[in-house]
Amino acid sequence: MARIVTVAAAQLGPIQKAEPRSVAVQRMVRLMERAHARGVQVVVFPELALTTFFPRHYHEDRAEADSWFETAMPSNETAPLFEAARKYGLSFHLGYAERTPDGGHYNTAILVNPQGEIMLKYRKVHLPGHAEYDPARKVQHLEKRYFEVGNLGFPVVRAPLGGMPVNAGLLICNDRRWPEAWRVLGLQSVELVMLGYNTPSINQDAKGFEAHHLRVLHSHLTIQAGAYQNATFAVATAKAGTEDGCELFGNSIIVNPQGEIMAEATTWGDELITADCDLDACTLGRTTIFAFDKHRRPEAYGRIIDQVGAVAPPEWQSSRAAE
Ligand code: ING
């Protein structure tokens, strides 16, 4: 019997620095109501969906930034999400800033079932930006200041979504730019990758020219390639619009295992896009071009594990004796 799961990217428009969590949560509950009306079974919210993208703001005392973090999930502010999930029989993905009881700080994503159980948790591994205030930047990007590198690896779990078992995996924002992250999920037979992102629509650094249209191109390129090369569906959900003067692009998409965009958001506000994902569509790629067990050659991939940065190649020397 076909395993068809109806998924939604629940894109959020901007959340201003001064806006309380309750406003974002109310907007997300509205999107869950709309998702239910459209027969959706899994709703994917963005990265850091409860607050503004606070890593653009510098706090000299890191403890001041703790107000952006959740110490409990659910909490009083986020309980309405769990109530809506139960009411509508929805599973949902939520990105948020997690502070652990032992004082850890992570950029985290969870997958929650209608009963309010957290079926999967992931902590962002690829943290872009910098740790100290950078006066050369128009806008700071302080993820390396406020978050530790994720310590949960890239887990995949076979979990019931829409009443069917689905191999689900999570990425967060910058992770989508690293093929290694997708491949670790692919090597666990992932069928549905869910990810949220907050990405500026223009290059804030003065490090070189980058045409504005490339921001969306690179985002789509990485998600489509990741889905195709690992024979998986992907739901990628933006936080979009202008937050305290910083513009984030939307363009949330749902992608199939052939790398095709099934649906794309066309606004930069709160918007729901949906798609019916026939999970058996993962089988073709997984049993032919990307039959990893038949075609991968790990013995040739040593550099991927052994090296962090790139090294200079050896200089070519002619093999002919000096004329
Ligand atoms: N944001 C951005 C992202 O990877 C970025 C950072 C923007 C990197 C543009 C490169 C180019 O989409 C987050 N939050 O990772």
Tab-separated table of C-alpha atoms and ligand atoms in Angstrom:
chain	number	residue	atom	x	y	z
A	1	MET	CA	0.000	0.000	0.000
A	2	ALA	CA	1.330	3.453	-0.922
A	3	ARG	CA	2.675	5.513	1.960
A	4	ILE	CA	1.462	9.016	1.144
A	5	VAL	CA	2.104	11.699	3.785
A	6	THR	CA	0.708	15.198	3.325
A	7	VAL	CA	3.289	17.702	4.547
A	8	ALA	CA	3.349	21.489	4.893
A	9	ALA	CA	6.028	24.115	5.104
A	10	ALA	CA	4.541	26.685	7.491
A	11	GLN	CA	6.578	29.739	6.573
A	12	LEU	CA	6.650	32.601	9.060
A	13	GLY	CA	6.963	36.274	8.265
A	14	PRO	CA	9.180	38.472	10.412
A	15	ILE	CA	9.279	38.418	14.211
A	16	GLN	CA	10.568	41.721	15.600
A	17	LYS	CA	12.999	41.778	18.509
A	18	ALA	CA	10.366	43.294	20.797
A	19	GLU	CA	7.638	40.774	19.933
A	20	PRO	CA	6.772	38.249	22.679
A	21	ARG	CA	6.754	34.502	21.976
A	22	SER	CA	2.977	34.474	22.394
A	23	VAL	CA	2.553	36.442	19.138
A	24	ALA	CA	4.634	33.976	17.125
A	25	VAL	CA	2.875	31.033	18.766
A	26	GLN	CA	-0.553	32.458	17.918
A	27	ARG	CA	0.523	32.891	14.288
A	28	MET	CA	1.803	29.301	14.229
A	29	VAL	CA	-1.456	27.966	15.690
A	30	ARG	CA	-3.338	29.798	12.889
A	31	LEU	CA	-1.121	28.021	10.361
A	32	MET	CA	-1.800	24.681	12.077
A	33	GLU	CA	-5.551	25.307	11.818
A	34	ARG	CA	-5.135	26.032	8.101
A	35	ALA	CA	-2.962	22.935	7.716
A	36	HIS	CA	-5.638	20.787	9.330
A	37	ALA	CA	-8.287	22.205	6.996
A	38	ARG	CA	-6.095	21.168	4.057
A	39	GLY	CA	-5.569	17.610	5.255
A	40	VAL	CA	-1.960	18.151	6.285
A	41	GLN	CA	-0.393	15.569	8.629
A	42	VAL	CA	3.064	17.081	9.285
A	43	VAL	CA	3.771	20.819	9.703
A	44	VAL	CA	7.341	22.144	9.400
A	45	PHE	CA	8.037	25.499	11.095
A	46	PRO	CA	11.265	27.506	10.604
A	47	GLU	CA	14.536	27.593	12.536
A	48	LEU	CA	14.351	29.693	15.766
A	49	ALA	CA	10.617	30.072	15.095
A	50	LEU	CA	9.650	31.518	18.488
A	51	THR	CA	11.701	34.698	18.377
A	52	THR	CA	13.471	37.096	16.097
A	53	PHE	CA	16.761	35.824	14.640
A	54	PHE	CA	18.593	37.059	17.730
A	55	PRO	CA	22.154	36.083	16.624
A	56	ARG	CA	22.122	39.361	14.667
A	57	HIS	CA	22.145	41.194	18.036
A	58	TYR	CA	25.328	41.506	20.141
A	59	HIS	CA	25.132	40.820	23.890
A	60	GLU	CA	28.485	41.444	25.592
A	61	ASP	CA	27.326	39.340	28.531
A	62	ARG	CA	26.294	35.992	27.026
A	63	ALA	CA	23.941	35.438	29.974
A	64	GLU	CA	21.840	38.345	28.679
A	65	ALA	CA	21.090	36.238	25.589
A	66	ASP	CA	19.563	33.491	27.753
A	67	SER	CA	16.202	35.243	27.486
A	68	TRP	CA	16.065	34.044	23.855
A	69	PHE	CA	16.313	30.399	24.967
A	70	GLU	CA	13.724	27.812	26.068
A	71	THR	CA	14.517	25.882	29.254
A	72	ALA	CA	11.460	23.644	28.890
A	73	MET	CA	9.616	22.236	25.884
A	74	PRO	CA	6.692	22.634	26.081
A	75	SER	CA	6.503	25.707	28.320
A	76	ASN	CA	3.500	27.924	29.070
A	77	GLU	CA	4.300	29.982	25.948
A	78	THR	CA	4.670	26.966	23.632
A	79	ALA	CA	1.904	24.794	25.113
A	80	PRO	CA	-0.659	26.113	22.560
A	81	LEU	CA	1.377	24.458	19.791
A	82	PHE	CA	1.171	21.091	21.528
A	83	GLU	CA	-2.546	21.605	22.205
A	84	ALA	CA	-3.202	22.415	18.555
A	85	ALA	CA	-1.219	19.337	17.490
A	86	ARG	CA	-3.378	17.167	19.727
A	87	LYS	CA	-6.600	18.894	18.659
A	88	TYR	CA	-5.884	18.505	14.940
A	89	GLY	CA	-3.969	15.228	15.030
A	90	LEU	CA	-0.884	16.951	13.596
A	91	SER	CA	2.815	16.224	13.957
A	92	PHE	CA	5.047	19.273	13.811
A	93	HIS	CA	8.681	20.303	13.464
A	94	LEU	CA	9.799	23.292	15.547
A	95	GLY	CA	13.097	25.157	15.564
A	96	TYR	CA	14.032	26.953	18.773
A	97	ALA	CA	16.952	27.992	20.992
A	98	GLU	CA	17.448	25.283	23.635
A	99	ARG	CA	19.092	25.807	27.041
A	100	THR	CA	19.723	22.477	28.762
A	101	PRO	CA	19.506	21.887	32.544
A	102	ASP	CA	23.319	21.612	32.659
A	103	GLY	CA	23.685	24.990	30.937
A	104	GLY	CA	24.172	23.953	27.321
A	105	HIS	CA	23.024	26.323	24.558
A	106	TYR	CA	21.913	24.856	21.211
A	107	ASN	CA	20.146	25.847	18.007
A	108	THR	CA	17.667	22.968	18.157
A	109	ALA	CA	14.893	21.358	16.126
A	110	ILE	CA	12.361	18.788	17.300
A	111	LEU	CA	9.711	16.572	15.707
A	112	VAL	CA	6.605	16.240	17.899
A	113	ASN	CA	3.698	13.809	17.470
A	114	PRO	CA	0.011	14.620	18.119
A	115	GLN	CA	0.353	13.146	21.617
A	116	GLY	CA	3.003	15.759	22.410
A	117	GLU	CA	5.903	13.295	22.444
A	118	ILE	CA	9.222	14.513	21.052
A	119	MET	CA	10.067	11.741	18.546
A	120	LEU	CA	13.325	13.288	17.283
A	121	LYS	CA	15.672	16.066	18.405
A	122	TYR	CA	18.598	17.590	16.522
A	123	ARG	CA	21.071	20.291	17.511
A	124	LYS	CA	22.622	22.364	14.718
A	125	VAL	CA	26.135	21.210	13.819
A	126	HIS	CA	27.165	23.788	11.191
A	127	LEU	CA	27.144	27.149	13.004
A	128	PRO	CA	27.898	29.994	10.565
A	129	GLY	CA	29.036	33.474	11.489
A	130	HIS	CA	31.419	34.451	14.288
A	131	ALA	CA	31.775	34.512	18.090
A	132	GLU	CA	33.001	38.076	18.745
A	133	TYR	CA	31.548	41.423	17.737
A	134	ASP	CA	32.739	42.248	14.202
A	135	PRO	CA	32.774	46.030	13.586
A	136	ALA	CA	33.293	45.449	9.849
A	137	ARG	CA	29.872	43.851	9.512
A	138	LYS	CA	26.692	45.837	8.855
A	139	VAL	CA	24.787	43.053	10.647
A	140	GLN	CA	26.284	40.652	13.157
A	141	HIS	CA	25.825	36.880	12.820
A	142	LEU	CA	26.759	35.566	16.267
A	143	GLU	CA	25.643	31.911	16.160
A	144	LYS	CA	29.179	30.880	17.190
A	145	ARG	CA	28.784	33.140	20.243
A	146	TYR	CA	25.420	31.940	21.491
A	147	PHE	CA	25.319	28.260	20.448
A	148	GLU	CA	27.517	25.228	21.015
A	149	VAL	CA	28.064	22.785	18.155
A	150	GLY	CA	25.288	20.207	18.169
A	151	ASN	CA	26.139	17.005	20.055
A	152	LEU	CA	23.452	14.635	18.759
A	153	GLY	CA	24.934	13.850	15.358
A	154	PHE	CA	22.478	13.711	12.448
A	155	PRO	CA	19.890	11.201	13.720
A	156	VAL	CA	17.170	9.550	11.643
A	157	VAL	CA	14.215	7.778	13.254
A	158	ARG	CA	11.473	5.610	11.726
A	159	ALA	CA	8.452	7.270	13.285
A	160	PRO	CA	4.703	7.274	12.638
A	161	LEU	CA	3.688	10.355	10.601
A	162	GLY	CA	0.131	10.526	9.318
A	163	GLY	CA	-0.320	6.991	10.616
A	164	MET	CA	2.515	5.603	8.498
A	165	PRO	CA	6.138	4.746	9.387
A	166	VAL	CA	8.496	7.384	7.910
A	167	ASN	CA	12.294	7.590	8.119
A	168	ALA	CA	12.534	11.208	9.324
A	169	GLY	CA	15.625	13.365	9.699
A	170	LEU	CA	16.340	16.990	10.601
A	171	LEU	CA	18.783	19.675	9.461
A	172	ILE	CA	18.939	23.360	10.401
A	173	CYS	CA	19.624	26.227	8.012
A	174	ASN	CA	23.365	26.335	7.266
A	175	ASP	CA	23.513	22.517	7.474
A	176	ARG	CA	21.761	22.417	4.079
A	177	ARG	CA	24.919	23.824	2.450
A	178	TRP	CA	27.050	20.862	3.563
A	179	PRO	CA	26.586	17.661	1.474
A	180	GLU	CA	28.163	15.646	4.302
A	181	ALA	CA	25.157	16.402	6.506
A	182	TRP	CA	22.684	15.175	3.879
A	183	ARG	CA	24.771	12.063	3.233
A	184	VAL	CA	24.868	11.050	6.899
A	185	LEU	CA	21.055	11.192	6.823
A	186	GLY	CA	21.015	9.342	3.488
A	187	LEU	CA	23.179	6.570	4.948
A	188	GLN	CA	20.367	6.034	7.478
A	189	SER	CA	17.782	5.661	4.670
A	190	VAL	CA	16.091	8.983	5.389
A	191	GLU	CA	12.859	9.566	3.438
A	192	LEU	CA	11.774	12.991	4.752
A	193	VAL	CA	14.268	15.706	5.724
A	194	MET	CA	12.737	18.674	7.568
A	195	LEU	CA	14.669	21.922	7.971
A	196	GLY	CA	14.031	25.537	8.866
A	197	TYR	CA	16.123	28.561	7.928
A	198	ASN	CA	16.670	32.280	8.558
A	199	THR	CA	18.729	33.604	5.644
A	200	PRO	CA	19.398	37.246	4.775
A	201	SER	CA	18.220	38.180	1.289
A	202	ILE	CA	21.416	40.094	0.545
A	203	ASN	CA	25.066	39.678	1.370
A	204	GLN	CA	25.661	41.691	4.545
A	205	ASP	CA	29.451	41.298	4.380
A	206	ALA	CA	31.703	43.529	2.365
A	207	LYS	CA	33.777	40.536	1.348
A	208	GLY	CA	32.930	40.551	-2.311
A	209	PHE	CA	30.122	40.932	-4.830
A	210	GLU	CA	27.260	38.459	-4.598
A	211	ALA	CA	24.272	39.183	-6.825
A	212	HIS	CA	21.082	39.173	-4.751
A	213	HIS	CA	19.334	36.464	-6.781
A	214	LEU	CA	22.073	34.016	-5.805
A	215	ARG	CA	20.755	33.836	-2.237
A	216	VAL	CA	17.627	31.945	-3.294
A	217	LEU	CA	19.479	30.023	-6.008
A	218	HIS	CA	22.022	28.683	-3.491
A	219	SER	CA	19.308	27.760	-1.018
A	220	HIS	CA	17.285	25.849	-3.598
A	221	LEU	CA	20.408	24.322	-5.194
A	222	THR	CA	21.557	22.819	-1.910
A	223	ILE	CA	18.138	21.477	-0.924
A	224	GLN	CA	17.349	20.040	-4.365
A	225	ALA	CA	20.800	18.456	-4.616
A	226	GLY	CA	20.600	17.064	-1.084
A	227	ALA	CA	17.202	15.520	-1.761
A	228	TYR	CA	18.194	14.077	-5.148
A	229	GLN	CA	21.591	12.720	-4.086
A	230	ASN	CA	20.066	10.976	-1.071
A	231	ALA	CA	16.755	9.932	-2.625
A	232	THR	CA	14.669	11.746	-0.028
A	233	PHE	CA	11.862	14.278	0.242
A	234	ALA	CA	12.746	17.612	1.853
A	235	VAL	CA	10.614	20.326	3.433
A	236	ALA	CA	12.511	23.608	3.888
A	237	THR	CA	10.729	26.410	5.736
A	238	ALA	CA	11.842	30.038	5.986
A	239	LYS	CA	11.400	32.719	8.541
A	240	ALA	CA	11.081	35.645	6.089
A	241	GLY	CA	10.524	39.363	5.761
A	242	THR	CA	12.219	42.278	7.482
A	243	GLU	CA	13.164	41.852	11.142
A	244	ASP	CA	14.373	45.101	12.721
A	245	GLY	CA	15.640	46.281	9.357
A	246	CYS	CA	17.258	42.985	8.307
A	247	GLU	CA	15.565	41.348	5.315
A	248	LEU	CA	15.277	37.535	5.177
A	249	PHE	CA	14.109	35.755	2.024
A	250	GLY	CA	11.218	33.303	2.023
A	251	ASN	CA	10.975	30.915	-0.920
A	252	SER	CA	10.187	27.918	1.302
A	253	ILE	CA	10.029	24.742	-0.786
A	254	ILE	CA	9.010	21.107	-0.732
A	255	VAL	CA	11.268	18.906	-2.866
A	256	ASN	CA	10.851	15.292	-4.059
A	257	PRO	CA	13.561	12.595	-4.360
A	258	GLN	CA	14.116	13.562	-8.006
A	259	GLY	CA	15.139	17.022	-6.821
A	260	GLU	CA	12.010	18.660	-8.244
A	261	ILE	CA	10.352	21.534	-6.371
A	262	MET	CA	6.791	20.348	-5.614
A	263	ALA	CA	5.657	23.628	-3.988
A	264	GLU	CA	7.202	27.032	-3.275
A	265	ALA	CA	6.066	29.950	-1.134
A	266	THR	CA	5.493	33.153	-3.093
A	267	THR	CA	5.221	35.651	-0.233
A	268	TRP	CA	7.625	36.646	2.506
A	269	GLY	CA	4.952	36.404	5.207
A	270	ASP	CA	3.061	33.662	7.056
A	271	GLU	CA	2.248	31.184	4.286
A	272	LEU	CA	1.388	27.502	4.105
A	273	ILE	CA	2.550	25.394	1.181
A	274	THR	CA	1.653	21.702	1.015
A	275	ALA	CA	2.434	18.544	-0.940
A	276	ASP	CA	1.430	14.881	-0.951
A	277	CYS	CA	4.630	12.858	-0.576
A	278	ASP	CA	4.502	9.281	-1.836
A	279	LEU	CA	7.406	7.927	0.194
A	280	ASP	CA	7.846	4.951	-2.104
A	281	ALA	CA	9.191	7.472	-4.624
A	282	CYS	CA	12.442	7.267	-2.640
A	283	THR	CA	12.933	3.682	-3.806
A	284	LEU	CA	13.941	4.417	-7.412
A	285	GLY	CA	17.000	6.529	-6.554
A	286	ARG	CA	17.900	4.326	-3.599
A	287	THR	CA	17.974	1.167	-5.710
A	288	THR	CA	19.665	2.573	-8.819
A	289	ILE	CA	21.923	5.620	-9.059
A	290	PHE	CA	22.197	6.074	-5.291
A	291	ALA	CA	22.270	2.454	-4.223
A	292	PHE	CA	24.965	3.369	-1.715
A	293	ASP	CA	25.934	-0.236	-0.926
A	294	LYS	CA	26.620	-0.923	-4.601
A	295	HIS	CA	28.342	2.263	-5.679
A	296	ARG	CA	29.979	4.159	-2.815
A	297	ARG	CA	33.746	3.821	-2.333
A	298	PRO	CA	34.563	4.973	1.210
A	299	GLU	CA	38.182	3.907	0.799
A	300	ALA	CA	38.556	6.858	-1.602
A	301	TYR	CA	36.858	9.375	0.678
A	302	GLY	CA	39.510	9.637	3.404
A	303	ARG	CA	40.011	13.389	3.051
A	304	ILE	CA	36.374	14.011	3.942
A	305	ILE	CA	36.980	12.598	7.413
A	306	ASP	CA	40.688	13.294	7.904
A	307	GLN	CA	40.761	16.959	6.895
A	308	VAL	CA	38.922	20.016	8.217
A	309	GLY	CA	40.146	22.713	5.802
A	310	ALA	CA	41.432	22.490	2.243
A	311	VAL	CA	45.179	22.039	1.581
A	312	ALA	CA	47.222	23.339	-1.368
A	313	PRO	CA	47.744	20.751	-4.140
A	314	PRO	CA	51.252	19.662	-5.193
A	315	GLU	CA	52.865	21.692	-8.027
A	316	TRP	CA	52.915	19.826	-11.328
A	317	GLN	CA	56.426	18.971	-12.562
A	318	SER	CA	57.158	17.908	-16.128
A	319	SER	CA	58.422	14.355	-16.325
A	320	ARG	CA	60.608	15.170	-19.331
A	321	ALA	CA	64.282	15.632	-18.642
A	322	ALA	CA	65.455	19.234	-19.063
A	323	GLU	CA	65.737	19.823	-22.856
B	1	ING	N1	21.836	31.442	8.088
B	1	ING	C1	22.493	31.489	6.843
B	1	ING	C2	22.406	30.208	6.029
B	1	ING	O1	23.281	29.367	6.026
B	1	ING	C3	24.383	32.198	5.568
B	1	ING	C4	23.900	31.939	6.965
B	1	ING	C5	23.728	33.141	4.768
B	1	ING	C6	25.429	31.520	5.079
B	1	ING	C7	24.167	33.357	3.456
B	1	ING	C8	25.895	31.728	3.757
B	1	ING	C9	25.258	32.652	2.952
B	1	ING	O2	21.419	30.120	5.321
B	1	ING	C10	21.830	30.518	9.081
B	1	ING	N2	21.046	30.791	10.150
B	1	ING	O3	22.515	29.492	9.041
